[in-house]
Amino acid sequence: MELLDGKATAQGIKDELKLAVDTRSAQNKKIPHLAAILVGNDGGSMTYVNAKVKACDLIGFNSSLIKYNNTVSEEELLAKVIALNNDDEIDGFIVQLPLPEHIDELKITMAIDPVKDVDGFHPENLGKMMLNLPAFLPATPAGILELMKRNKIETSGKDCVIIGRSNIVGMPLSIMLAKNTEIGNCTVTLTHSRTKNLKEKVAAADIIIAAIGSPGFVTEDMVKEGAVIIDVGTTRVADSSKKNGWALKGDVDFANVAHKCSYITPVPGGVGPMTIASLMINTLRSMEIQGK
Ligand code: GUN
């Protein structure tokens, strides 16, 4: 078994990006500027957004963190999105999801200018991705593909089972892995809460991607010897041995499953850092495509 070390792989990408920023800086060119909107005080969202801002600092990007409390109106949030669209200093921005129930996520997502949509969630970017046109790819699926590419995981002709059909991960990833691309050509099965015989389907997979947010869902009996496992889950679970009282748990029962795998991502330190690295790649690109 080999660990698919997302932290180390992401560090390699961040080093490359830092070099690109330093070069731009030396040429007196603009430094990329990412803005992040965070609504409320959900622990997971705060952790992610803080990690995104920290990554900007390390690479040398500028960043702005815009916080609202849970009671912010849809109108006020929309006005901020429009303002960021029109702010030439901001190259790309994200609105951290989920949003409170009284706000229509799709309405907010669709208000983002596609050239600044570094999360790749706007229908224009998702549609272009589907048709192989240049587009921002959603950060988590793109990070997973990059992790597999940089660690030389063979995907062509493999049976890949994805657990979870979210708009952010499972759904776009199923399309990306099925494409005729370097990290693609998989035969993808996208499973969900209505899937029949889920265990059998997962147990037959060469590549398993778990993205449902259910700690320890993938157990030893569901994994074929030699399978590759990508664990997208990051649920906070109470853990009195930790200083902050919680630990991040993946969707895979790592302790009992790892020995059967050829490769497996840890949680934390697997997919999470790759998501952030992808966002940074998209931010640099957003500035370039706007001709800045
Ligand atoms: N919530 C969970 N993952 C993500 C992400 O990649 N981007 C945003 N904006 N929200 C998220």
Coordinates of C-alpha atoms and ligand atoms in Angstrom, one line a residue:
M1 CA 0.0 0.0 0.0
E2 CA 1.2 3.5 -0.9
L3 CA -0.2 6.7 0.5
L4 CA -1.4 9.2 -2.0
D5 CA 0.1 12.2 -0.3
G6 CA -2.0 15.2 -1.2
K7 CA -0.1 17.5 1.1
A8 CA 3.2 16.8 -0.5
T9 CA 1.8 16.9 -4.1
A10 CA 0.0 20.2 -3.3
Q11 CA 3.2 21.6 -1.9
G12 CA 4.9 20.9 -5.3
I13 CA 2.1 22.8 -7.1
K14 CA 2.3 25.7 -4.7
D15 CA 6.1 25.9 -5.2
E16 CA 5.5 26.2 -9.0
L17 CA 2.9 28.9 -8.4
K18 CA 5.2 30.8 -6.1
L19 CA 7.8 30.8 -8.9
A20 CA 5.3 32.1 -11.4
V21 CA 4.3 34.9 -9.0
D22 CA 7.9 35.8 -8.2
T23 CA 8.5 36.0 -12.0
R24 CA 5.5 38.3 -12.5
S25 CA 6.6 40.4 -9.6
A26 CA 10.1 40.8 -11.0
Q27 CA 8.4 42.0 -14.2
N28 CA 6.2 44.5 -12.3
K29 CA 3.1 42.6 -13.4
K30 CA 0.0 42.2 -11.3
I31 CA -0.1 39.7 -8.5
P32 CA -3.1 37.4 -8.4
H33 CA -5.8 38.5 -6.0
L34 CA -8.4 35.9 -4.7
A35 CA -11.5 37.0 -2.7
A36 CA -13.5 34.6 -0.6
I37 CA -17.0 35.2 0.8
L38 CA -17.8 33.3 4.0
V39 CA -21.3 33.4 5.4
G40 CA -22.0 32.3 9.0
N41 CA -19.7 30.4 11.3
D42 CA -19.9 26.7 10.2
G43 CA -16.7 25.1 11.5
G44 CA -15.9 23.2 8.3
S45 CA -16.4 26.2 6.1
M46 CA -14.2 28.4 8.3
T47 CA -11.5 25.8 8.2
Y48 CA -11.6 25.6 4.4
V49 CA -11.7 29.3 3.8
N50 CA -8.9 30.0 6.3
A51 CA -6.8 27.4 4.5
K52 CA -7.4 29.1 1.2
V53 CA -6.3 32.4 2.5
K54 CA -3.2 30.9 4.1
A55 CA -2.3 29.2 0.8
C56 CA -2.6 32.6 -0.9
D57 CA -0.1 34.1 1.7
L58 CA 2.4 31.3 1.2
I59 CA 2.4 31.5 -2.6
G60 CA 2.4 35.3 -2.6
F61 CA -1.1 35.9 -3.9
N62 CA -3.2 38.7 -2.5
S63 CA -6.4 37.7 -0.8
S64 CA -9.5 39.3 0.7
L65 CA -11.8 37.4 3.1
I66 CA -15.3 38.9 3.2
K67 CA -17.4 37.7 6.1
Y68 CA -21.1 38.0 6.7
N69 CA -23.2 36.6 9.5
N70 CA -26.0 34.0 8.9
T71 CA -28.7 36.6 8.7
V72 CA -27.2 38.4 5.6
S73 CA -29.9 38.9 2.9
E74 CA -29.7 37.4 -0.5
E75 CA -29.9 40.9 -1.9
E76 CA -26.8 42.0 0.0
L77 CA -24.9 39.0 -1.0
L78 CA -25.8 39.4 -4.6
A79 CA -24.7 43.1 -4.5
K80 CA -21.3 41.9 -3.1
V81 CA -21.0 39.4 -6.0
I82 CA -21.7 42.1 -8.5
A83 CA -19.2 44.5 -6.8
L84 CA -16.5 41.8 -7.0
N85 CA -17.4 41.1 -10.7
N86 CA -16.7 44.8 -11.4
D87 CA -13.6 45.2 -9.2
D88 CA -10.6 45.0 -11.5
E89 CA -8.2 44.4 -8.6
I90 CA -10.0 41.0 -7.8
D91 CA -9.0 38.4 -10.4
G92 CA -11.2 35.5 -9.0
F93 CA -13.5 34.9 -6.2
I94 CA -15.5 32.1 -4.4
V95 CA -18.6 32.0 -2.3
Q96 CA -18.0 29.2 0.2
L97 CA -20.9 26.7 0.2
P98 CA -23.2 25.8 1.8
L99 CA -25.1 29.0 2.2
P100 CA -28.0 29.5 4.8
E101 CA -31.3 28.1 3.6
H102 CA -32.9 31.5 2.9
I103 CA -30.3 32.2 0.2
D104 CA -30.6 30.6 -3.2
E105 CA -27.2 29.1 -3.9
L106 CA -27.8 28.7 -7.6
K107 CA -28.8 32.3 -7.9
I108 CA -25.6 33.4 -6.2
T109 CA -23.5 31.1 -8.3
M110 CA -25.1 32.2 -11.5
A111 CA -24.4 35.9 -10.6
I112 CA -20.6 35.3 -10.6
D113 CA -18.8 36.4 -13.7
P114 CA -17.6 33.1 -15.4
V115 CA -14.1 34.6 -16.0
K116 CA -13.8 35.1 -12.2
D117 CA -15.5 31.8 -11.2
V118 CA -12.4 30.1 -10.0
D119 CA -14.5 27.4 -8.3
G120 CA -15.8 26.4 -11.7
F121 CA -19.4 26.1 -10.4
H122 CA -21.0 28.5 -12.9
P123 CA -23.2 26.7 -15.6
E124 CA -21.0 28.3 -18.3
N125 CA -17.9 26.7 -16.9
L126 CA -19.5 23.4 -16.2
G127 CA -21.0 23.3 -19.7
K128 CA -17.7 24.2 -21.3
M129 CA -15.9 21.5 -19.2
M130 CA -18.4 19.0 -20.5
L131 CA -17.6 20.0 -24.2
N132 CA -13.8 20.1 -23.7
L133 CA -13.7 23.8 -24.2
P134 CA -11.3 25.9 -22.0
A135 CA -13.0 26.4 -18.6
F136 CA -12.3 26.6 -14.9
L137 CA -12.6 23.1 -13.6
P138 CA -14.3 22.5 -10.2
A139 CA -11.5 22.6 -7.6
T140 CA -12.0 19.2 -5.9
P141 CA -12.4 17.1 -9.0
A142 CA -9.5 18.9 -10.7
G143 CA -7.4 18.3 -7.6
I144 CA -8.2 14.6 -7.6
L145 CA -7.2 14.3 -11.3
E146 CA -4.0 16.2 -10.7
L147 CA -3.2 14.0 -7.6
M148 CA -3.6 10.9 -9.8
K149 CA -1.6 12.4 -12.6
R150 CA 1.3 13.5 -10.5
N151 CA 1.4 10.1 -8.8
K152 CA 1.2 8.2 -12.0
I153 CA -2.1 6.3 -11.3
E154 CA -3.3 4.4 -14.3
T155 CA -6.9 5.3 -15.1
S156 CA -7.4 4.2 -18.8
G157 CA -9.9 1.3 -19.0
K158 CA -10.3 1.1 -15.3
D159 CA -13.7 0.6 -13.5
C160 CA -14.2 3.6 -11.3
V161 CA -17.0 3.8 -8.8
I162 CA -17.9 7.2 -7.4
I163 CA -20.0 7.3 -4.2
G164 CA -22.0 10.5 -4.1
R165 CA -23.5 12.7 -6.9
S166 CA -23.0 16.2 -5.6
N167 CA -22.7 19.2 -8.0
I168 CA -19.4 20.0 -6.4
V169 CA -17.6 16.6 -6.6
G170 CA -19.3 13.4 -7.7
M171 CA -21.3 14.7 -10.7
P172 CA -18.5 16.7 -12.5
L173 CA -15.9 14.1 -11.5
S174 CA -17.9 11.4 -13.2
I175 CA -17.8 13.3 -16.4
M176 CA -14.1 14.3 -16.2
L177 CA -13.0 10.7 -15.5
A178 CA -15.1 9.3 -18.4
K179 CA -13.5 11.7 -20.9
N180 CA -10.9 10.7 -23.5
T181 CA -8.1 12.5 -21.6
E182 CA -4.8 11.6 -20.0
I183 CA -6.4 11.1 -16.6
G184 CA -9.7 9.7 -17.9
N185 CA -11.0 6.9 -20.1
C186 CA -12.5 5.2 -17.0
T187 CA -15.7 3.3 -17.1
V188 CA -17.5 5.3 -14.4
T189 CA -20.4 4.2 -12.2
L190 CA -21.9 7.2 -10.3
T191 CA -23.6 5.8 -7.2
H192 CA -26.0 7.5 -4.8
S193 CA -28.7 6.9 -2.1
R194 CA -30.9 4.9 -4.5
T195 CA -28.2 2.7 -5.9
K196 CA -29.0 -1.0 -5.8
N197 CA -26.3 -3.5 -4.5
L198 CA -23.9 -0.7 -3.7
K199 CA -21.5 -2.9 -1.8
E200 CA -21.1 -5.3 -4.7
K201 CA -20.5 -2.4 -7.1
V202 CA -17.9 -0.8 -4.9
A203 CA -16.2 -4.2 -4.3
A204 CA -15.8 -4.7 -8.1
A205 CA -14.1 -1.3 -8.6
D206 CA -10.5 -0.7 -9.6
I207 CA -10.8 2.9 -8.4
I208 CA -13.2 4.0 -5.6
I209 CA -13.9 7.6 -4.9
A210 CA -15.9 8.3 -1.8
A211 CA -17.6 11.7 -1.5
I212 CA -20.7 11.5 0.7
G213 CA -19.6 12.9 4.0
S214 CA -20.4 9.8 6.0
P215 CA -17.4 8.8 8.2
G216 CA -16.1 5.3 7.7
F217 CA -18.8 4.4 5.1
V218 CA -16.4 2.3 2.9
T219 CA -15.5 -0.8 4.9
E220 CA -13.0 -3.6 4.3
D221 CA -15.6 -5.9 2.7
M222 CA -16.3 -3.3 0.1
V223 CA -12.8 -3.1 -1.3
K224 CA -11.1 -5.3 -3.9
E225 CA -7.5 -6.2 -3.3
G226 CA -5.2 -3.7 -5.1
A227 CA -7.9 -1.0 -5.5
V228 CA -7.1 2.7 -5.6
I229 CA -9.1 4.8 -3.1
I230 CA -9.6 8.5 -3.1
D231 CA -11.4 9.7 0.1
V232 CA -13.1 13.1 -0.3
G233 CA -14.9 13.0 3.1
T234 CA -13.9 15.5 5.8
T235 CA -16.4 15.3 8.6
R236 CA -15.6 16.7 12.0
V237 CA -16.0 14.0 14.6
A238 CA -15.7 14.5 18.4
D239 CA -12.3 13.4 19.6
S240 CA -11.3 14.1 23.2
S241 CA -7.7 13.3 22.5
K242 CA -7.4 16.4 20.2
K243 CA -6.7 19.8 21.6
N244 CA -9.7 21.3 19.7
G245 CA -12.0 18.4 20.7
W246 CA -12.5 17.1 17.1
A247 CA -10.8 15.2 14.4
L248 CA -11.4 15.1 10.6
K249 CA -12.7 11.8 9.5
G250 CA -12.9 10.5 5.9
D251 CA -15.6 8.4 4.2
V252 CA -13.3 5.4 4.3
D253 CA -12.5 3.1 7.3
F254 CA -8.8 3.8 6.7
A255 CA -7.5 1.6 9.5
N256 CA -9.1 -1.6 8.2
V257 CA -9.1 -0.8 4.5
A258 CA -5.6 0.6 3.7
H259 CA -3.8 -2.8 3.7
K260 CA -6.0 -3.9 0.8
C261 CA -5.3 -0.9 -1.4
S262 CA -2.5 -0.2 -3.9
Y263 CA -3.0 3.5 -3.2
I264 CA -5.1 5.4 -0.7
T265 CA -5.5 9.0 0.3
P266 CA -5.2 9.9 4.0
V267 CA -7.7 12.3 5.7
P268 CA -6.5 14.9 6.5
G269 CA -3.6 15.4 4.0
G270 CA -5.2 13.8 0.9
V271 CA -7.8 15.5 -1.3
G272 CA -8.2 18.7 0.9
P273 CA -4.8 20.2 0.1
M274 CA -5.3 19.4 -3.6
T275 CA -8.6 21.2 -3.7
I276 CA -6.8 24.3 -2.4
A277 CA -3.9 23.9 -4.9
S278 CA -6.4 23.7 -7.8
L279 CA -8.1 26.9 -6.6
M280 CA -4.8 28.6 -6.7
I281 CA -4.1 27.3 -10.2
N282 CA -7.5 28.6 -11.3
T283 CA -6.8 32.0 -9.7
L284 CA -3.5 32.5 -11.5
R285 CA -5.3 31.5 -14.7
S286 CA -8.2 33.8 -14.2
M287 CA -5.8 36.8 -14.1
E288 CA -4.0 35.6 -17.2
I289 CA -7.2 35.1 -19.2
Q290 CA -8.4 38.6 -18.3
G291 CA -5.2 39.8 -19.9
K292 CA -3.8 41.3 -16.6
Ligands
GUN1 N1 -17.9 23.8 0.0 C1 -17.3 22.6 0.0 N2 -16.3 22.5 -1.0 C2 -16.3 23.7 -1.6 C3 -15.5 24.3 -2.6 O1 -14.7 23.7 -3.2 N3 -15.8 25.6 -2.9 C4 -16.8 26.3 -2.3 N4 -17.1 27.5 -2.7 N5 -17.6 25.8 -1.3 C5 -17.3 24.5 -1.0

